PDB file of C-alpha atoms in Angstrom:
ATOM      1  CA  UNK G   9      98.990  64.139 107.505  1.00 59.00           C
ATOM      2  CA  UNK G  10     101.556  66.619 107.872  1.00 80.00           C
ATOM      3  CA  UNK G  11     101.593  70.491 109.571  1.00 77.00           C
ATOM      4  CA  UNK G  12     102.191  71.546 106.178  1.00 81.00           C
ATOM      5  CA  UNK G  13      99.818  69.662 104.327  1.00 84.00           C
ATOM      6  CA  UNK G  14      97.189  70.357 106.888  1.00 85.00           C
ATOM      7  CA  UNK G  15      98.238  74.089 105.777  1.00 83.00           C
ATOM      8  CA  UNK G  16      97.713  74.010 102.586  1.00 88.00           C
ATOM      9  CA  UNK G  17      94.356  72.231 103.036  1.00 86.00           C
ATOM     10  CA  UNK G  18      93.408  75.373 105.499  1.00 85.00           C
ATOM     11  CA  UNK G  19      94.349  77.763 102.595  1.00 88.00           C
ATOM     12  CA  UNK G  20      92.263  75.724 100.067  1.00 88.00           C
ATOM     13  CA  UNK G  21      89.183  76.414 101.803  1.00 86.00           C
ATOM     14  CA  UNK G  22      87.064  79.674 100.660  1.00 88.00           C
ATOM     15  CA  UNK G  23      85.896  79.978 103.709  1.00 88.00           C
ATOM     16  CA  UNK G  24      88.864  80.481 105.633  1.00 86.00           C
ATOM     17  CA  UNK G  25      89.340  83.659 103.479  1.00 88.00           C
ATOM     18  CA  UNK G  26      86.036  85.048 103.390  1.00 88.00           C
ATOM     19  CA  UNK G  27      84.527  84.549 106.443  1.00 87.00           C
ATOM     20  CA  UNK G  28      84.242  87.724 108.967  1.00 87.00           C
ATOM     21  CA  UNK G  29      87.910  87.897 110.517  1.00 84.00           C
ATOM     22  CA  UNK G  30      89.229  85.626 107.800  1.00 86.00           C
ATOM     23  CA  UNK G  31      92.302  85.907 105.624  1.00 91.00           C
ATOM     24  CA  UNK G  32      91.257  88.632 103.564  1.00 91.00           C
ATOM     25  CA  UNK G  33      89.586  90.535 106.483  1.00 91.00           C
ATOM     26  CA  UNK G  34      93.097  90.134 108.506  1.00 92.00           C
ATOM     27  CA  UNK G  35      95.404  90.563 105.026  1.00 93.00           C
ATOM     28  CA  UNK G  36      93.999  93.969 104.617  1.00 92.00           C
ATOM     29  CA  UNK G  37      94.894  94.906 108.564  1.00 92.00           C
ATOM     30  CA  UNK G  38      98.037  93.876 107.934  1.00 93.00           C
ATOM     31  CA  UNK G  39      98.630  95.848 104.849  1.00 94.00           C
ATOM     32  CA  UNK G  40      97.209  98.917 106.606  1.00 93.00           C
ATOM     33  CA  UNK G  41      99.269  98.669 109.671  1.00 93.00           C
ATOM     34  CA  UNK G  42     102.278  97.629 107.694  1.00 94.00           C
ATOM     35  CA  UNK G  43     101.803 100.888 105.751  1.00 94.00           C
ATOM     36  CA  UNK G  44     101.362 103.535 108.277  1.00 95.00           C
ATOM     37  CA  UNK G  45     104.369 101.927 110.398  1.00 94.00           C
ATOM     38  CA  UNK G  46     106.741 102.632 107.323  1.00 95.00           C
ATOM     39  CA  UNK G  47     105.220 105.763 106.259  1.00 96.00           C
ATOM     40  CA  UNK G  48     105.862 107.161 110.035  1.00 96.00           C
ATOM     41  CA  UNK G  49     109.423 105.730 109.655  1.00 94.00           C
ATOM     42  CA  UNK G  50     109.970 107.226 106.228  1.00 94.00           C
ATOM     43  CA  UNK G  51     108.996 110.585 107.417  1.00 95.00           C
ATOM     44  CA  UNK G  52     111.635 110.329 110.268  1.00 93.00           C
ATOM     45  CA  UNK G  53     114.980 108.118 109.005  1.00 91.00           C
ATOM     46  CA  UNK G  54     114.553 109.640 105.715  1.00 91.00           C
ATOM     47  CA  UNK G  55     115.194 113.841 106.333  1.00 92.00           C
ATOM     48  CA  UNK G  56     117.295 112.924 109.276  1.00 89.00           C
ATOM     49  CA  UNK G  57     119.379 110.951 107.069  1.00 87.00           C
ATOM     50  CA  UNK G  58     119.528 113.000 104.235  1.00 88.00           C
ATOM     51  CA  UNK G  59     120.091 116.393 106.583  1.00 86.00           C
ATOM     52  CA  UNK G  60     123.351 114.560 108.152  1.00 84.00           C
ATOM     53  CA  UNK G  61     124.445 112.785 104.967  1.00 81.00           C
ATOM     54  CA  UNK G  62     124.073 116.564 103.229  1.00 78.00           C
ATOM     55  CA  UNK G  63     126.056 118.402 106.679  1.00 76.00           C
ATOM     56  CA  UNK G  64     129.098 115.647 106.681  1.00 70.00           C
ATOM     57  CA  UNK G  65     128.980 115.286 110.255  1.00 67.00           C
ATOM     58  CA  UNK G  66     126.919 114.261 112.599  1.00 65.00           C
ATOM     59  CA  UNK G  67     125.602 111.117 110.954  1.00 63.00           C
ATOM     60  CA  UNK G  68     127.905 108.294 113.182  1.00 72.00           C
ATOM     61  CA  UNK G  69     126.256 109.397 116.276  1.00 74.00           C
ATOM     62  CA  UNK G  70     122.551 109.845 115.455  1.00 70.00           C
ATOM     63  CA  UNK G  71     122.791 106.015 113.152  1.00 72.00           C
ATOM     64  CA  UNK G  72     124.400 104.498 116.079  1.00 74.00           C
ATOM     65  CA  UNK G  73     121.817 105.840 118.479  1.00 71.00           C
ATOM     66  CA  UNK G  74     119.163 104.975 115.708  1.00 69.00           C
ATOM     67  CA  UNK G  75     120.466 101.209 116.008  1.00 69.00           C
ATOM     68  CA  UNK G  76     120.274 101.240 119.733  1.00 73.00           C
ATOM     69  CA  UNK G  77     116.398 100.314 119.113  1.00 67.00           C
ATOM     70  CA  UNK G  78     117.478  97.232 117.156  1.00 69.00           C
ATOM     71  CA  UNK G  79     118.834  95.993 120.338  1.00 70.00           C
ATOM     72  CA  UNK G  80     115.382  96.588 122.223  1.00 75.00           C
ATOM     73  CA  UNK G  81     113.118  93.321 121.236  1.00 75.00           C
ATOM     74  CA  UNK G  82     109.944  94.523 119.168  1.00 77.00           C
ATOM     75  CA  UNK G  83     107.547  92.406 121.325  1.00 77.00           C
ATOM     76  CA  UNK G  84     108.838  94.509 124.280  1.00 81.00           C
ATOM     77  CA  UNK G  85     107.915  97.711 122.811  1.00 82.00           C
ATOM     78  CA  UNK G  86     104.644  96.119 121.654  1.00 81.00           C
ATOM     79  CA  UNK G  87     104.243  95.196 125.437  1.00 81.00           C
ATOM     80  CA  UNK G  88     104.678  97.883 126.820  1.00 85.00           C
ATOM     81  CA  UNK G  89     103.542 100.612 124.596  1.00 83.00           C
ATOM     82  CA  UNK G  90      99.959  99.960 125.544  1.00 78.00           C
ATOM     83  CA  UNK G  91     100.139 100.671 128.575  1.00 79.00           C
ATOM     84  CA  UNK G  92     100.776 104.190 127.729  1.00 81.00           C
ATOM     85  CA  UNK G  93      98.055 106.577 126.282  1.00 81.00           C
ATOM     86  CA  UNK G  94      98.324 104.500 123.188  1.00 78.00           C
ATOM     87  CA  UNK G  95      96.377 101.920 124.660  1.00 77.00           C
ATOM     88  CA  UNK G  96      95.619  98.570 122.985  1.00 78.00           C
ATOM     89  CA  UNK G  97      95.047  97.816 119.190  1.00 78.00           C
ATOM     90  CA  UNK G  98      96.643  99.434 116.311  1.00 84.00           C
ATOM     91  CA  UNK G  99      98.043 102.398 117.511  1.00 87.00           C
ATOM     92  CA  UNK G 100     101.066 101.215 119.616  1.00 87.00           C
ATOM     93  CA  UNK G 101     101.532  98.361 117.059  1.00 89.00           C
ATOM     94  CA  UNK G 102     102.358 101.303 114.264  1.00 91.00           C
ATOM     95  CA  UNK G 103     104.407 102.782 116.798  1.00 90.00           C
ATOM     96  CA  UNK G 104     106.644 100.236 117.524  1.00 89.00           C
ATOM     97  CA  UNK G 105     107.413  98.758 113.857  1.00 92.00           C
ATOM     98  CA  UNK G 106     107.823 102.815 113.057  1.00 92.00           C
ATOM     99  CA  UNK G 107     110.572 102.668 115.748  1.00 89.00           C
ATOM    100  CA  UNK G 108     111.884  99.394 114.421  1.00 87.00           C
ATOM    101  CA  UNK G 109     111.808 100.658 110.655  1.00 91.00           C
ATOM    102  CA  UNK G 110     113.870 103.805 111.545  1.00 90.00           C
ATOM    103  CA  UNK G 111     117.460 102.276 111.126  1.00 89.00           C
ATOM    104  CA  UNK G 112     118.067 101.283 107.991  1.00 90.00           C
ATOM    105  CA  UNK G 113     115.610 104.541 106.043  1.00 92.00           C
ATOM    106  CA  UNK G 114     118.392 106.707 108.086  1.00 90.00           C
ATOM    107  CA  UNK G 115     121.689 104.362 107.705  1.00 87.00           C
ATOM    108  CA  UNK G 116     120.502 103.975 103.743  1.00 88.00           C
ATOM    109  CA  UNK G 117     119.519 107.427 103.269  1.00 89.00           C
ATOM    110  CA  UNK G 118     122.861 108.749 105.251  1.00 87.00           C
ATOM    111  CA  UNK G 119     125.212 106.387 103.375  1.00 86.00           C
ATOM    112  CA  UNK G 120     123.678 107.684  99.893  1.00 84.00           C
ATOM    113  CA  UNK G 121     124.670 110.876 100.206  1.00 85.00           C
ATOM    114  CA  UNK G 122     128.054 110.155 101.522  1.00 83.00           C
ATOM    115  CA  UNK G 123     128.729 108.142  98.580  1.00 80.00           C
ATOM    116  CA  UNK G 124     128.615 110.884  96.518  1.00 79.00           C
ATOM    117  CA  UNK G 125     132.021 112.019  94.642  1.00 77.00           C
ATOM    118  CA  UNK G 126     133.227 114.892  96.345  1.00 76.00           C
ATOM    119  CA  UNK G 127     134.392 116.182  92.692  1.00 77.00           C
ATOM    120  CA  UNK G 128     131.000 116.052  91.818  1.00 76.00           C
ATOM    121  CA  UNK G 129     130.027 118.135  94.428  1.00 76.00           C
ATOM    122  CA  UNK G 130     132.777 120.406  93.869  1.00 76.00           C
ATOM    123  CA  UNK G 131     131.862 121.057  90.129  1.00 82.00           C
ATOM    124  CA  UNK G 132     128.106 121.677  90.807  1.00 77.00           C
ATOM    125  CA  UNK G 133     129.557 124.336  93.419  1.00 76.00           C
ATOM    126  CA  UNK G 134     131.525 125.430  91.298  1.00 78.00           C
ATOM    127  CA  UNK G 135     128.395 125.805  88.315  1.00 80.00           C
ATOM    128  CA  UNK G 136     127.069 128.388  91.087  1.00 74.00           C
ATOM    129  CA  UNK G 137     124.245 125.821  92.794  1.00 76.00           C
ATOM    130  CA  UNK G 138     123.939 127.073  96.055  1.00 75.00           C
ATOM    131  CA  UNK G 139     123.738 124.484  99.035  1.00 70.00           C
ATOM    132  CA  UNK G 140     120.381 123.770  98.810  1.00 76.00           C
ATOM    133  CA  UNK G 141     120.661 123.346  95.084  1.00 78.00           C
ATOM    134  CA  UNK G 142     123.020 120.972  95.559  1.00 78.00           C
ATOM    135  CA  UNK G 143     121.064 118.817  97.725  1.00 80.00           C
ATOM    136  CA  UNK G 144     118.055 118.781  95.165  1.00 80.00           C
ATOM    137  CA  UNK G 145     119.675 118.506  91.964  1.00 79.00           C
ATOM    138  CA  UNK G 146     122.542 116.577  93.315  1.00 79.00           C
ATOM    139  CA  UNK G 147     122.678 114.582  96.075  1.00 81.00           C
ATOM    140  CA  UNK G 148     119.182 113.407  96.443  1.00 81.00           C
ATOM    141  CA  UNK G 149     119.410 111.854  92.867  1.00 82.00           C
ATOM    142  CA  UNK G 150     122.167 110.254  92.703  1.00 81.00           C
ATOM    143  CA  UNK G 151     120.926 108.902  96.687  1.00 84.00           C
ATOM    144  CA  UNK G 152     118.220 107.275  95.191  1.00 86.00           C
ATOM    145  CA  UNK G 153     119.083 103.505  94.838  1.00 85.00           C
ATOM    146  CA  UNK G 154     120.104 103.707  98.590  1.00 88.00           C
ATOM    147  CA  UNK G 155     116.715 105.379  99.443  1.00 90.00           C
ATOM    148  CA  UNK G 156     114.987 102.499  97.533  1.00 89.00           C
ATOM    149  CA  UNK G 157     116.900  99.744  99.200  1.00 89.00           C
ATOM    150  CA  UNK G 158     116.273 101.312 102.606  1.00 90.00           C
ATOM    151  CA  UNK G 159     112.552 101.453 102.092  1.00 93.00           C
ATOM    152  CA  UNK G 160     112.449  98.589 100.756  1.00 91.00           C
ATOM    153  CA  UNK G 161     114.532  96.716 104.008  1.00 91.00           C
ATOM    154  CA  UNK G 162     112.363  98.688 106.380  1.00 92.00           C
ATOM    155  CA  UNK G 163     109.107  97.264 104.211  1.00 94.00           C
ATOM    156  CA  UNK G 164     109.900  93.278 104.358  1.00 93.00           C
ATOM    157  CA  UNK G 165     111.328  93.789 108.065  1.00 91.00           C
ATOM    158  CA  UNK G 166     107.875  95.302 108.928  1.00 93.00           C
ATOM    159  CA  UNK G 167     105.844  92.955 106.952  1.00 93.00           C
ATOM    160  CA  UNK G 168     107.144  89.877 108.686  1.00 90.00           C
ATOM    161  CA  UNK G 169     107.579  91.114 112.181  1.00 90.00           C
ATOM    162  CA  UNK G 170     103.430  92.952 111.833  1.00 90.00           C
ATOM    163  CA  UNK G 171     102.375  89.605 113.030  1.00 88.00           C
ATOM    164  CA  UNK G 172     103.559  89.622 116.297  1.00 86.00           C
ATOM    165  CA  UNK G 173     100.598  93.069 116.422  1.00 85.00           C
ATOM    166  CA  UNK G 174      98.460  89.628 117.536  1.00 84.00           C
ATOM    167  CA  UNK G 175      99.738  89.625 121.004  1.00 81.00           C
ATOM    168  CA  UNK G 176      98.313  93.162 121.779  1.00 81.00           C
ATOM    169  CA  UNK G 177      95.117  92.664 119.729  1.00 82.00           C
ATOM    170  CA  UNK G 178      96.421  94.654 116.957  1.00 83.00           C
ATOM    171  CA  UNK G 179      95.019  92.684 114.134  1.00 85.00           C
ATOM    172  CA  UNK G 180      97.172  91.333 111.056  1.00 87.00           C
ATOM    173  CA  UNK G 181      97.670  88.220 110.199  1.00 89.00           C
ATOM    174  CA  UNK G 182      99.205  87.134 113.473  1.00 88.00           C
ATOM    175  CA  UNK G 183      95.619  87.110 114.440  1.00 89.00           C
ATOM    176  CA  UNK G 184      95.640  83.512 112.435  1.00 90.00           C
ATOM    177  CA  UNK G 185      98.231  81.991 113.900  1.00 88.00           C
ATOM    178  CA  UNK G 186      97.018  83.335 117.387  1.00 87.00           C
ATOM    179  CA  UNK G 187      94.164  81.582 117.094  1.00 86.00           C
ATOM    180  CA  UNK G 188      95.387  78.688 115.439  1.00 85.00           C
ATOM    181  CA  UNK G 189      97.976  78.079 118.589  1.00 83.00           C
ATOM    182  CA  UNK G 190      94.404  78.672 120.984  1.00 81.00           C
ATOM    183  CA  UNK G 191      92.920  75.545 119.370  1.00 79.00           C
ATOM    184  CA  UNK G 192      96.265  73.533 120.117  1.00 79.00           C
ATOM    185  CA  UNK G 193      98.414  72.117 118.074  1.00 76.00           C
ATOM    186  CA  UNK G 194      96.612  69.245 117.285  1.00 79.00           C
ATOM    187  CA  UNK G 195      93.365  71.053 115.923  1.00 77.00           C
ATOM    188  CA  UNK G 196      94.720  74.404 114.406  1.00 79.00           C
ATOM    189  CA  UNK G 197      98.291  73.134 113.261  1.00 82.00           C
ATOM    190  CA  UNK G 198      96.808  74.109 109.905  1.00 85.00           C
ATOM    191  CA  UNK G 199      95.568  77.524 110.653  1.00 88.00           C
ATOM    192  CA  UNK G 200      98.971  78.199 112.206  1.00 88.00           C
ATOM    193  CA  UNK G 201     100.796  76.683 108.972  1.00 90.00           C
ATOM    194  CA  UNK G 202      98.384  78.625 106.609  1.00 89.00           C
ATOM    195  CA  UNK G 203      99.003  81.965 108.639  1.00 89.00           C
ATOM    196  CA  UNK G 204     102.790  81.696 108.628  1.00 90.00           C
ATOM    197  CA  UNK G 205     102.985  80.824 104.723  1.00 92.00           C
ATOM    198  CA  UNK G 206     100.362  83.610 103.331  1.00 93.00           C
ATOM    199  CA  UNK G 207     102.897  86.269 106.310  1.00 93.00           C
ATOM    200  CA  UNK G 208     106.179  84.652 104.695  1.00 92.00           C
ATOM    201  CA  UNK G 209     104.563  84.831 100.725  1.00 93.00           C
ATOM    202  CA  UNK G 210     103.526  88.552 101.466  1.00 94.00           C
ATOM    203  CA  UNK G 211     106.837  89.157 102.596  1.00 93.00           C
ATOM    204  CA  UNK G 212     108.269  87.756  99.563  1.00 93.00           C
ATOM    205  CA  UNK G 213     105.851  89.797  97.138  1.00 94.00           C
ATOM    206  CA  UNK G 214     106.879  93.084  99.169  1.00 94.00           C
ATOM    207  CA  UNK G 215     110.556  92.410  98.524  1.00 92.00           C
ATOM    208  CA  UNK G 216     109.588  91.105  94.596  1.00 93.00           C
ATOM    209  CA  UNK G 217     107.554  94.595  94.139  1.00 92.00           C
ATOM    210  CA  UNK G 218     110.030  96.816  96.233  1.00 90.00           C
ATOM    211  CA  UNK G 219     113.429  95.273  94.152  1.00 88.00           C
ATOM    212  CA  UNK G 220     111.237  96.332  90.971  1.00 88.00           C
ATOM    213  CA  UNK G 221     110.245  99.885  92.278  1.00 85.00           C
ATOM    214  CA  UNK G 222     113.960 100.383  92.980  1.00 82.00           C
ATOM    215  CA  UNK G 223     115.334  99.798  89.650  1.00 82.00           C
ATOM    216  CA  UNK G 224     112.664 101.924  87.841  1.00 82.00           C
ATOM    217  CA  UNK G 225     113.662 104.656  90.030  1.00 76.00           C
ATOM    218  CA  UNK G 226     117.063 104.249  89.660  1.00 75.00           C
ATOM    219  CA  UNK G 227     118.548 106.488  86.829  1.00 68.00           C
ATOM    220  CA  UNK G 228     119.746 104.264  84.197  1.00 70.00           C
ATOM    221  CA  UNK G 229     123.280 105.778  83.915  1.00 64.00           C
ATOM    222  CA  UNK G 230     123.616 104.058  87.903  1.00 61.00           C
ATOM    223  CA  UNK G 231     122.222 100.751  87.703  1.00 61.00           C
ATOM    224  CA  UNK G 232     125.204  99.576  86.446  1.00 58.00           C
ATOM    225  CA  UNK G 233     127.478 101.341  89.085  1.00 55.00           C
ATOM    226  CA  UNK G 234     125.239  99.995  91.913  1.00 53.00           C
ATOM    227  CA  UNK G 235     125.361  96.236  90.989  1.00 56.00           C
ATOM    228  CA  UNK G 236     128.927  96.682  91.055  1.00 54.00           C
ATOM    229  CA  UNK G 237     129.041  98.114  95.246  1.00 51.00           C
ATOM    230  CA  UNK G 238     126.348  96.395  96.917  1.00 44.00           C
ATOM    231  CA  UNK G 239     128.209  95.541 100.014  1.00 39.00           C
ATOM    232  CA  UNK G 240     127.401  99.297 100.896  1.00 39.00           C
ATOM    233  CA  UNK G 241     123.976  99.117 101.032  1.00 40.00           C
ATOM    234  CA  UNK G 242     123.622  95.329 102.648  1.00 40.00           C
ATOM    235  CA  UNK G 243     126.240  97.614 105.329  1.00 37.00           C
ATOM    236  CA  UNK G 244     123.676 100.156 105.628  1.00 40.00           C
ATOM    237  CA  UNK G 245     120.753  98.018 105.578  1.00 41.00           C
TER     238      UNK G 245
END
């Protein structure tokens, strides 16, 4: 019998799910750290990106140094962020995937605004919207498909790479797969199988429920403008 077929048997059994530390127990841990990480992340890439995109200037620098973390490997952080205050568990595990979520809210967010016709800014000026107005009435709105497709890169990213939280005892469905690997091959090439698909499916259904959130918030008048230039947003993503 194959890996995969030993998977699928693993998933089929009720147990496996609803047993203490099971599937469910470990899908919910996974959703929780998965959503504080990006929420963290959000409240960072987003007004950073939005407050350079707005200025003109500044925004090379800080998404350059912002991609500098993509270069540090997130099971190094998740090493050695316990051993700080942090400790072990959830905490530095948030941390981390908040530091690895960062890029692409503030590339996205910072290439929206950019985008932006500069005689479209010039005639809202020139309507007598102050700066500020400008930003809010403006900017932000017509920023929003790259918002949504930043969030929505930063939310799959995190989703798949939340399993490696296992390794620091941070819970998540990693915790599956750990254990799986700590029966051996042999005897928990099932659990490892079953892990990986329900991490990889979730994934999926994150992208799925993210691609549909970003259309519905994306003014009708620009859907058709942002099919047209998505190399911009893959670039910022």
């Amino acid at each position: 019998m194959s890996y995969f077929h030993q998977g699928i048997v693993w998933l089929n059994d009720p147990l496996n799910w609803t047993n203490p530390g099971g599937l469910f127990d470990r899908l919910v841990e996974h959703l929780q750290i998965t959503f504080w990480a990006v929420l963290i992340a959000c409240a960072i890439g987003w007004p950073l990106g939005v407050w350079f995109g707005h200025r003109g200037r500044g925004g090379g620098p800080a998404i350059s140094i912002a991609n500098i973390t993509l270069a540090i490997p997130t099971l190094a952080l998740l090493t050695i962020l316990p051993l700080t205050p942090l400790g072990f568990g959830k905490p530095p595990v948030i941390v981390a995937l908040a530091v690895f979520a960062v890029p692409p809210l503030l590339a996205n967010a910072h290439t929206g605004l950019r985008s932006i016709d500069p005689e479209t800014l010039e005639a809202a000026k020139g309507m007598g919207l102050s700066g500020r107005q400008v930003l809010w009435r403006v900017e932000l709105p017509l920023a929003v498909p790259y918002l949504a497709a930043g969030l929505r890169t930063a939310a799959v990213q995190v989703v798949a790479t939340t399993a490696l939280a296992a390794f620091v005892n941070g819970g998540g469905l990693g915790e599956i797969i750990s254990a799986g690997f700590g029966l051996g091959i042999n005897v928990g090439g099932g659990e490892i199988v079953g892990g990986g698909i329900v991490v990889a499916l979730l994934a999926f259904a994150v992208e799925i429920l993210l691609a549909g959130v970003q259309r519905l918030v994306t003014p009708r008048p620009l859907r058709s403008a942002w099919r047209r230039k998505p190399s911009a947003a893959a670039l910022a993503g």
